[in-house]
XYZ file of C-alpha atoms in Angstrom:
541
model
C -17.232 -19.314 -276.685
C -19.752 -22.517 -276.827
C -23.190 -22.286 -274.685
C -25.883 -24.540 -274.545
C -29.210 -24.076 -273.566
C -30.834 -27.628 -272.883
C -33.900 -26.949 -271.139
C -36.696 -24.671 -271.128
C -39.841 -24.870 -268.748
C -39.723 -28.435 -268.246
C -42.539 -30.544 -267.010
C -42.351 -31.264 -263.503
C -41.703 -34.871 -263.261
C -38.386 -36.656 -265.199
C -36.539 -33.586 -265.629
C -32.747 -35.585 -264.754
C -34.031 -37.646 -267.598
C -34.011 -34.800 -270.623
C -30.730 -33.696 -269.405
C -28.742 -34.365 -272.789
C -26.529 -37.558 -271.978
C -22.878 -35.123 -271.002
C -24.404 -33.703 -268.539
C -26.758 -36.294 -266.573
C -25.153 -37.411 -263.630
C -22.032 -34.541 -263.731
C -19.950 -32.461 -265.272
C -17.273 -32.787 -267.633
C -14.013 -31.138 -268.630
C -14.085 -28.760 -270.792
C -13.439 -29.822 -274.694
C -10.178 -26.788 -274.775
C -6.696 -28.495 -274.728
C -4.955 -26.404 -272.461
C -1.862 -25.541 -274.246
C 1.812 -26.814 -272.969
C 4.374 -24.960 -270.348
C 6.808 -25.103 -273.693
C 4.232 -23.614 -276.222
C 3.757 -20.414 -274.434
C 7.515 -20.396 -272.942
C 8.213 -20.139 -276.870
C 5.420 -18.091 -277.705
C 7.239 -15.574 -274.961
C 10.619 -16.694 -275.779
C 9.990 -15.511 -280.300
C 8.641 -11.907 -279.362
C 12.085 -11.707 -277.138
C 13.905 -12.247 -280.301
C 11.774 -10.569 -282.102
C 12.494 -7.077 -280.300
C 10.232 -7.082 -278.150
C 11.821 -5.273 -274.592
C 8.916 -7.036 -271.849
C 6.689 -9.912 -272.857
C 3.504 -12.365 -271.272
C 1.530 -14.911 -272.071
C -2.091 -15.524 -270.585
C -3.560 -18.698 -270.616
C -7.794 -18.080 -269.789
C -10.286 -21.422 -269.680
C -14.255 -20.675 -268.026
C -16.577 -23.397 -267.386
C -20.189 -21.589 -266.849
C -23.518 -23.477 -265.688
C -26.775 -21.615 -264.725
C -30.365 -24.096 -263.633
C -33.064 -21.532 -263.385
C -36.304 -23.081 -261.580
C -39.741 -21.489 -261.407
C -42.001 -22.981 -259.015
C -41.462 -26.691 -259.071
C -40.212 -26.115 -263.146
C -36.926 -26.101 -264.651
C -36.895 -22.881 -266.815
C -34.017 -23.086 -268.138
C -30.120 -24.999 -267.796
C -27.459 -23.834 -269.452
C -23.624 -24.729 -269.879
C -21.145 -21.848 -271.867
C -17.302 -22.664 -272.236
C -14.912 -21.139 -273.666
C -10.781 -20.891 -273.211
C -7.749 -19.115 -275.428
C -4.162 -16.813 -275.306
C -3.281 -13.874 -275.229
C 0.494 -12.755 -275.337
C 0.664 -9.169 -274.856
C 4.326 -8.023 -275.739
C 6.105 -3.720 -275.169
C 8.250 -2.908 -277.905
C 9.661 0.896 -277.320
C 7.291 3.303 -276.343
C 4.012 0.927 -277.352
C 2.351 -2.807 -276.138
C 0.219 -4.468 -277.725
C -1.357 -7.718 -277.191
C -3.109 -10.890 -279.644
C -5.143 -13.566 -278.970
C -6.330 -16.918 -280.384
C -9.018 -19.255 -279.217
C -7.429 -22.720 -277.841
C -7.067 -25.648 -280.174
C -5.673 -23.169 -282.999
C -2.590 -22.548 -281.250
C -0.504 -22.891 -284.521
C 3.409 -21.768 -284.697
C 4.673 -20.631 -281.910
C 6.982 -17.491 -283.582
C 3.743 -16.518 -286.063
C 1.603 -15.924 -282.989
C 4.618 -13.851 -281.353
C 4.906 -12.020 -285.170
C 1.476 -10.746 -284.985
C 1.519 -8.957 -281.775
C 5.074 -7.365 -282.434
C 3.149 -6.399 -285.540
C 1.018 -4.739 -283.785
C 3.792 -2.861 -282.003
C 4.699 -1.238 -285.033
C 0.649 0.329 -286.291
C 1.469 3.732 -286.074
C -1.457 5.170 -284.346
C -2.645 4.233 -280.904
C -5.870 2.873 -279.883
C -6.166 0.476 -283.349
C -8.147 -3.189 -282.874
C -7.985 -5.818 -285.642
C -10.778 -8.154 -285.702
C -9.367 -10.068 -289.122
C -5.079 -10.382 -289.482
C -4.712 -9.345 -292.977
C -4.461 -12.437 -295.729
C -0.994 -12.934 -295.643
C -0.878 -13.452 -291.968
C -0.256 -17.135 -291.221
C -2.296 -17.391 -288.017
C -5.870 -16.529 -289.704
C -7.514 -17.919 -286.383
C -6.081 -14.973 -283.828
C -9.505 -12.853 -282.613
C -7.701 -9.633 -281.762
C -4.144 -7.561 -281.729
C -4.662 -4.160 -279.700
C -2.245 -1.926 -279.380
C -1.414 0.645 -276.540
C 0.995 3.130 -276.221
C 3.290 2.950 -272.963
C 4.809 4.364 -270.214
C 8.172 3.033 -268.791
C 7.423 2.153 -264.842
C 9.865 -0.315 -262.968
C 9.032 -3.984 -262.721
C 7.197 -4.791 -259.270
C 8.920 -7.538 -257.316
C 10.856 -9.927 -258.595
C 9.823 -12.514 -260.761
C 7.065 -15.491 -259.253
C 6.103 -18.590 -259.655
C 3.683 -21.034 -258.131
C 0.201 -22.081 -257.745
C -3.206 -20.245 -256.156
C -6.317 -22.789 -255.408
C -8.863 -21.734 -252.600
C -7.679 -23.319 -249.343
C -9.975 -26.249 -248.808
C -12.532 -25.916 -251.784
C -13.939 -28.731 -253.505
C -14.599 -28.338 -257.235
C -18.480 -27.310 -257.128
C -18.383 -28.741 -260.723
C -18.769 -31.988 -260.087
C -22.146 -32.138 -258.036
C -24.516 -33.974 -260.481
C -26.807 -31.901 -262.356
C -29.560 -33.974 -260.624
C -28.484 -33.444 -257.376
C -27.991 -29.590 -257.742
C -31.635 -28.964 -259.404
C -33.369 -31.903 -256.429
C -31.681 -29.436 -253.830
C -33.195 -26.047 -255.878
C -36.584 -28.212 -256.033
C -36.210 -28.305 -252.719
C -35.916 -25.021 -251.513
C -39.195 -24.094 -253.548
C -41.435 -27.315 -252.405
C -40.651 -25.804 -248.938
C -42.286 -22.274 -249.804
C -45.019 -22.865 -251.516
C -46.459 -25.436 -248.475
C -46.674 -22.082 -246.907
C -49.445 -19.877 -246.342
C -50.374 -16.599 -249.190
C -46.812 -17.622 -250.736
C -48.034 -18.230 -254.405
C -44.621 -18.274 -256.023
C -41.263 -19.252 -255.281
C -37.981 -19.615 -257.570
C -34.372 -20.633 -257.132
C -31.835 -19.866 -258.950
C -27.408 -21.262 -259.287
C -24.814 -20.001 -261.137
C -21.205 -21.106 -260.847
C -18.643 -20.432 -262.199
C -14.635 -22.032 -262.743
C -11.857 -20.148 -264.669
C -7.975 -22.022 -264.932
C -5.696 -19.567 -266.011
C -1.731 -20.186 -266.921
C 0.356 -16.728 -267.287
C 3.895 -17.213 -267.796
C 6.373 -13.931 -269.039
C 9.757 -13.477 -269.534
C 10.694 -11.833 -266.554
C 10.620 -15.803 -265.510
C 7.272 -16.282 -264.247
C 5.118 -18.947 -264.480
C 2.310 -18.939 -262.412
C -1.143 -21.396 -262.282
C -4.483 -19.941 -261.259
C -8.216 -21.737 -259.756
C -10.718 -19.301 -258.880
C -14.274 -20.531 -258.734
C -17.891 -18.903 -258.347
C -20.598 -20.509 -256.611
C -23.921 -18.605 -255.836
C -27.392 -19.953 -255.286
C -30.413 -17.755 -254.080
C -33.965 -17.962 -254.059
C -37.387 -15.371 -253.957
C -40.925 -15.967 -252.390
C -43.706 -13.569 -252.982
C -46.565 -13.396 -250.233
C -49.554 -12.510 -251.792
C -52.483 -10.534 -249.554
C -55.712 -11.272 -250.947
C -57.537 -9.061 -249.025
C -55.079 -5.944 -248.849
C -54.124 -7.175 -252.462
C -50.715 -6.809 -250.903
C -47.495 -8.501 -252.789
C -43.862 -8.252 -250.688
C -40.591 -10.578 -252.521
C -38.452 -10.856 -250.506
C -35.217 -12.726 -251.722
C -31.933 -14.460 -250.007
C -29.657 -12.582 -248.334
C -26.939 -14.817 -249.681
C -24.694 -13.357 -252.399
C -22.088 -15.240 -255.080
C -18.450 -16.093 -253.549
C -15.873 -17.746 -253.973
C -16.867 -21.218 -252.355
C -18.061 -24.834 -252.980
C -21.641 -26.046 -253.400
C -21.206 -26.636 -249.349
C -20.405 -23.347 -249.222
C -23.083 -22.138 -250.742
C -25.846 -24.007 -249.480
C -25.335 -24.606 -245.381
C -27.757 -23.684 -243.606
C -30.086 -22.220 -246.595
C -32.774 -23.858 -245.568
C -33.331 -22.576 -242.535
C -32.872 -18.396 -244.113
C -35.527 -19.395 -246.050
C -37.461 -20.066 -243.353
C -37.256 -17.134 -242.053
C -37.389 -14.964 -245.649
C -41.167 -16.240 -245.322
C -41.475 -15.429 -242.177
C -40.601 -12.153 -243.089
C -42.047 -11.830 -246.384
C -45.113 -13.131 -244.195
C -45.275 -10.843 -241.244
C -44.832 -7.629 -244.011
C -48.481 -8.351 -245.119
C -49.463 -7.178 -241.869
C -46.849 -4.767 -241.118
C -48.381 -0.313 -241.285
C -46.840 1.840 -243.327
C -43.205 3.890 -242.287
C -44.202 7.345 -240.846
C -41.644 10.073 -243.237
C -39.492 11.263 -240.718
C -35.247 11.572 -240.455
C -34.650 8.105 -238.298
C -31.210 7.025 -236.962
C -30.153 3.834 -238.945
C -28.403 0.515 -238.026
C -28.311 -0.561 -241.259
C -27.804 -4.459 -241.705
C -24.364 -5.624 -244.125
C -27.284 -7.696 -246.563
C -27.830 -3.941 -247.046
C -24.761 -1.287 -246.723
C -22.572 -3.781 -248.375
C -25.121 -3.023 -251.782
C -25.220 0.877 -250.861
C -21.754 1.025 -250.669
C -21.033 -0.924 -254.123
C -23.111 0.888 -255.764
C -22.826 4.636 -254.152
C -19.068 5.136 -253.164
C -17.086 2.714 -254.672
C -17.783 4.020 -258.598
C -16.208 6.897 -257.155
C -12.698 5.407 -256.500
C -12.198 4.518 -260.622
C -9.203 6.364 -261.442
C -10.138 7.090 -264.462
C -12.964 9.064 -262.917
C -10.472 10.903 -260.194
C -8.393 11.846 -262.245
C -11.025 12.897 -264.661
C -10.226 11.108 -267.664
C -13.283 9.206 -267.852
C -14.966 11.460 -270.387
C -17.805 13.200 -267.886
C -18.992 16.551 -268.254
C -17.559 18.326 -264.744
C -21.209 18.336 -262.972
C -21.897 14.278 -263.263
C -18.623 14.005 -261.441
C -18.085 13.933 -257.061
C -15.409 12.862 -256.092
C -11.955 14.080 -257.946
C -8.251 13.681 -257.065
C -8.122 17.377 -256.299
C -11.731 17.197 -254.245
C -10.699 14.801 -252.105
C -7.867 16.681 -250.881
C -10.473 18.359 -248.997
C -12.090 16.087 -247.419
C -15.093 15.769 -248.156
C -15.589 11.907 -246.001
C -14.917 12.780 -242.685
C -16.156 9.991 -240.669
C -13.293 7.993 -238.764
C -15.689 4.694 -238.747
C -15.533 5.008 -242.627
C -12.226 1.973 -242.733
C -11.587 1.100 -246.635
C -9.341 -0.894 -248.205
C -8.970 -2.807 -250.625
C -8.152 -6.973 -250.459
C -7.596 -9.505 -253.043
C -6.477 -12.369 -250.704
C -10.141 -12.087 -248.816
C -10.642 -14.872 -248.074
C -14.060 -16.565 -250.066
C -13.939 -12.690 -252.235
C -15.273 -13.075 -255.976
C -11.606 -11.201 -257.027
C -9.079 -12.811 -254.633
C -5.999 -14.880 -255.836
C -2.562 -15.212 -255.546
C -1.155 -12.747 -258.295
C -3.181 -10.301 -261.018
C -3.202 -11.845 -264.112
C 0.392 -9.205 -264.635
C 1.863 -11.891 -262.504
C 1.983 -9.320 -259.725
C 1.788 -9.946 -256.063
C -2.285 -9.465 -254.156
C -2.084 -7.406 -251.639
C -4.232 -5.791 -249.306
C -3.178 -1.795 -249.265
C -5.287 1.164 -247.332
C -8.465 3.161 -249.232
C -8.494 6.105 -246.858
C -6.595 6.784 -244.169
C -8.500 8.144 -240.937
C -8.736 11.710 -242.522
C -10.105 10.540 -245.538
C -7.549 11.284 -247.505
C -6.586 8.681 -250.791
C -4.185 5.649 -249.932
C -4.435 3.598 -253.138
C -6.128 3.401 -256.791
C -6.076 0.449 -258.511
C -4.133 0.864 -261.714
C -2.562 -0.743 -264.268
C 0.245 -0.879 -267.190
C -2.545 -0.131 -270.178
C -3.982 2.849 -267.834
C -0.129 4.006 -267.009
C 0.267 3.638 -271.321
C -2.802 6.106 -272.453
C -1.844 8.527 -269.666
C 0.906 9.781 -267.777
C -1.425 11.201 -265.612
C -1.927 7.644 -264.275
C 1.162 8.229 -262.520
C 0.339 10.764 -260.274
C -1.650 8.098 -258.165
C -1.313 6.754 -255.834
C -1.606 3.561 -256.895
C -1.747 -0.194 -256.341
C -1.068 -2.857 -259.821
C -4.056 -4.599 -260.269
C -5.242 -6.591 -263.452
C -7.361 -9.174 -264.472
C -8.552 -10.160 -268.231
C -12.252 -10.131 -268.521
C -11.698 -13.146 -270.948
C -8.913 -15.229 -272.486
C -9.467 -13.092 -275.715
C -9.020 -9.920 -273.987
C -5.016 -8.431 -271.636
C -5.413 -7.680 -269.219
C -6.589 -4.528 -267.475
C -7.310 -2.495 -263.724
C -9.781 -4.706 -262.330
C -11.102 -4.006 -258.864
C -10.388 -5.869 -255.972
C -12.450 -6.828 -253.121
C -13.172 -4.014 -251.124
C -13.709 -4.247 -246.855
C -15.307 -1.877 -244.644
C -13.390 -2.855 -241.742
C -15.091 -3.916 -238.634
C -14.277 -3.396 -235.087
C -13.647 -4.922 -232.001
C -17.089 -3.211 -231.032
C -20.619 -4.381 -231.155
C -23.124 -6.479 -232.099
C -26.002 -5.768 -234.382
C -28.032 -5.647 -231.416
C -25.080 -3.594 -229.325
C -25.422 -0.844 -232.021
C -29.980 -1.404 -231.565
C -29.144 -0.316 -228.060
C -27.475 2.625 -229.042
C -30.805 4.475 -230.900
C -33.741 6.253 -228.713
C -35.846 6.400 -232.550
C -34.983 4.529 -235.747
C -34.762 1.507 -238.124
C -33.100 -1.570 -237.832
C -33.619 -1.919 -241.885
C -32.576 -4.946 -243.931
C -32.150 -7.375 -247.040
C -30.467 -5.946 -249.951
C -32.553 -3.321 -252.171
C -32.718 -1.978 -255.730
C -30.155 1.519 -255.349
C -31.231 4.394 -257.548
C -28.975 7.097 -258.490
C -28.449 9.913 -260.095
C -26.079 9.924 -262.850
C -23.356 11.274 -261.332
C -23.764 9.559 -258.255
C -23.715 11.947 -255.782
C -28.203 11.418 -255.033
C -28.995 7.561 -254.444
C -32.248 6.390 -252.596
C -32.895 2.799 -251.727
C -35.860 0.525 -250.676
C -34.731 -2.547 -248.015
C -36.900 -5.527 -248.196
C -37.667 -5.552 -244.381
C -36.771 -2.912 -241.662
C -38.433 -2.392 -238.408
C -38.683 0.356 -235.606
C -36.124 1.194 -232.517
C -37.510 2.308 -230.095
C -35.634 2.974 -226.521
C -33.166 0.643 -228.484
C -34.826 -2.350 -228.214
C -36.466 -3.598 -232.319
C -39.942 -3.225 -231.710
C -42.708 -3.174 -234.739
C -42.037 -4.570 -238.387
C -43.224 -1.458 -240.935
C -43.451 -1.501 -244.982
C -42.899 0.573 -247.568
C -39.373 1.960 -246.477
C -37.634 4.084 -248.660
C -34.264 5.757 -247.635
C -33.234 9.053 -249.867
C -30.210 11.244 -249.793
C -27.096 11.944 -250.926
C -24.139 10.110 -250.949
C -21.944 12.694 -249.244
C -24.441 13.269 -246.702
C -25.359 9.582 -246.235
C -21.260 8.001 -245.290
C -20.613 10.904 -243.140
C -23.577 10.204 -241.184
C -21.503 7.212 -240.368
C -20.928 6.960 -236.496
C -19.472 3.734 -235.777
C -19.373 -0.012 -237.247
C -19.846 -3.370 -236.333
C -17.833 -6.460 -234.701
C -15.297 -7.396 -237.560
C -16.968 -11.224 -236.894
C -20.032 -10.313 -238.201
C -19.058 -8.861 -241.813
C -20.925 -9.618 -244.295
C -19.693 -10.719 -247.592
C -21.704 -9.626 -250.812
C -20.993 -8.583 -254.154
C -21.813 -9.066 -257.578
C -20.679 -11.270 -260.631
C -22.203 -9.280 -263.247
C -20.097 -5.420 -261.549
C -20.600 -3.453 -265.543
C -24.116 -3.353 -265.361
C -23.212 -0.393 -262.338
C -19.971 0.119 -263.512
C -19.306 0.348 -267.010
C -15.404 0.813 -266.490
C -15.433 -2.800 -264.486
C -16.011 -5.897 -266.326
C -14.663 -8.171 -263.642
C -16.629 -10.096 -260.523
C -15.540 -8.426 -257.448
C -17.169 -9.002 -253.730
C -17.640 -5.808 -250.514
C -17.265 -6.998 -247.105
C -19.017 -5.267 -244.300
C -19.973 -5.259 -240.730
C -23.058 -4.007 -239.395
C -23.536 0.118 -239.303
C -25.004 3.070 -237.163
C -25.856 6.165 -239.262
C -27.617 9.291 -237.343
C -30.567 11.138 -238.487
C -30.583 10.133 -242.307
C -34.600 10.801 -243.917
C -36.579 8.461 -244.956
C -39.510 8.302 -247.027
C -42.969 6.566 -247.438
C -42.812 4.938 -251.455
C -46.875 4.880 -251.265
C -47.657 7.758 -253.923
C -44.089 7.727 -254.629
C -41.998 6.670 -258.622
């Protein structure tokens, strides 16, 4: 991994001329050269010759760039890259992997021997950071061994290339053009009354991979993640109020044009909402019908319900105390999620999704699967060969195979596909509002705070309006929703139309899910929830 941080707290003018030559006017290719097909195929063939029952090699190259602006100043610019190869083998009842950085490939036979030797180690869970001196590849970074439970291969060998349709490489957009766009956002905000602070940021990632295995598969894939955001802060001097409104758009698999389209108008709306919020009265504590805008709903789903669908937690193999679990496989049989509107699915084919792909990193075809049936029964949970290797209990799950590598030197393991709460043919957001006599429209991603078991949560939406007699009326402030996860999702009465789906997602989900390390998206429509407790934040911690 190489990391370069170019700027910190630069002056307003002359930023482009301060950029290092290699990034002025655009990006350059990664210094890591991909291995040849022949080298990877030779490593796989060598592993088979040495006694592996199956073998696969995965090359991954990742590039990340970010820009942070504070008001008009460029606070930081960074450019990271890393690339390498992981060879995974199965020998009898064991699986093992060996990894090494790109550019230090050495002999395919020696590389294969390290993975085979790791599979013969006497105990599971062994990690070797430094190979013995007699090993002929001293640059190998990591060797892992896990036990394995045989399972028939899924589907026939695949060959092909997958790239997101219709997207241009965002890394081809020059640095100075990106900085100028971000500076345009903050400049627009700072010209407005009572807006003393504005920030804008950009993050992008490109991932190229090449997979070959002993079954004859050869798969190339390219994936992007592009995220442009802003935050504006309003200050009311007489009332001493500070209110911040952030952009609603989240990271997606899109290009620069897709990430920035209509952002100026979205900024203007955010500024107006922040200014109006300063004049709003606090909400009255009560139980309300809530129309939840999808810019908030996706994040509530992400933080409160999705963690309970982790296969390790469902099977009570995650090391938690029983009191720190809500959903288990046995509990799901009791149908604790009863709302027929809660139609959830896994979808690694979702356009724009951060986990979207043609195949996973073990060569399985990406397929959409239902999570819960109409009665709340479990239909599918992500699993992977290494989970099945750890404990045969995982075979009891209705599994869908989905594995991804978090980095080039980590073997593929179970990963979260994109999650979709399906919209219907039904109502627009205004149509949902029309069905509410006394309630709130809540909007904008807020910080979701949960207890350790994630059975109770609270969240403060960025903005909220009263709904009276089926119409949106005045804005209110200091809104906090606090309820149990089970009560909230069972209070789901109706979802909006599929055309109003909103694509959220987190580039760093491990902050919320210690067991999930790869980015994924969450797609939701607006939705109506009945009788949810709402509190005033004033005086609350």
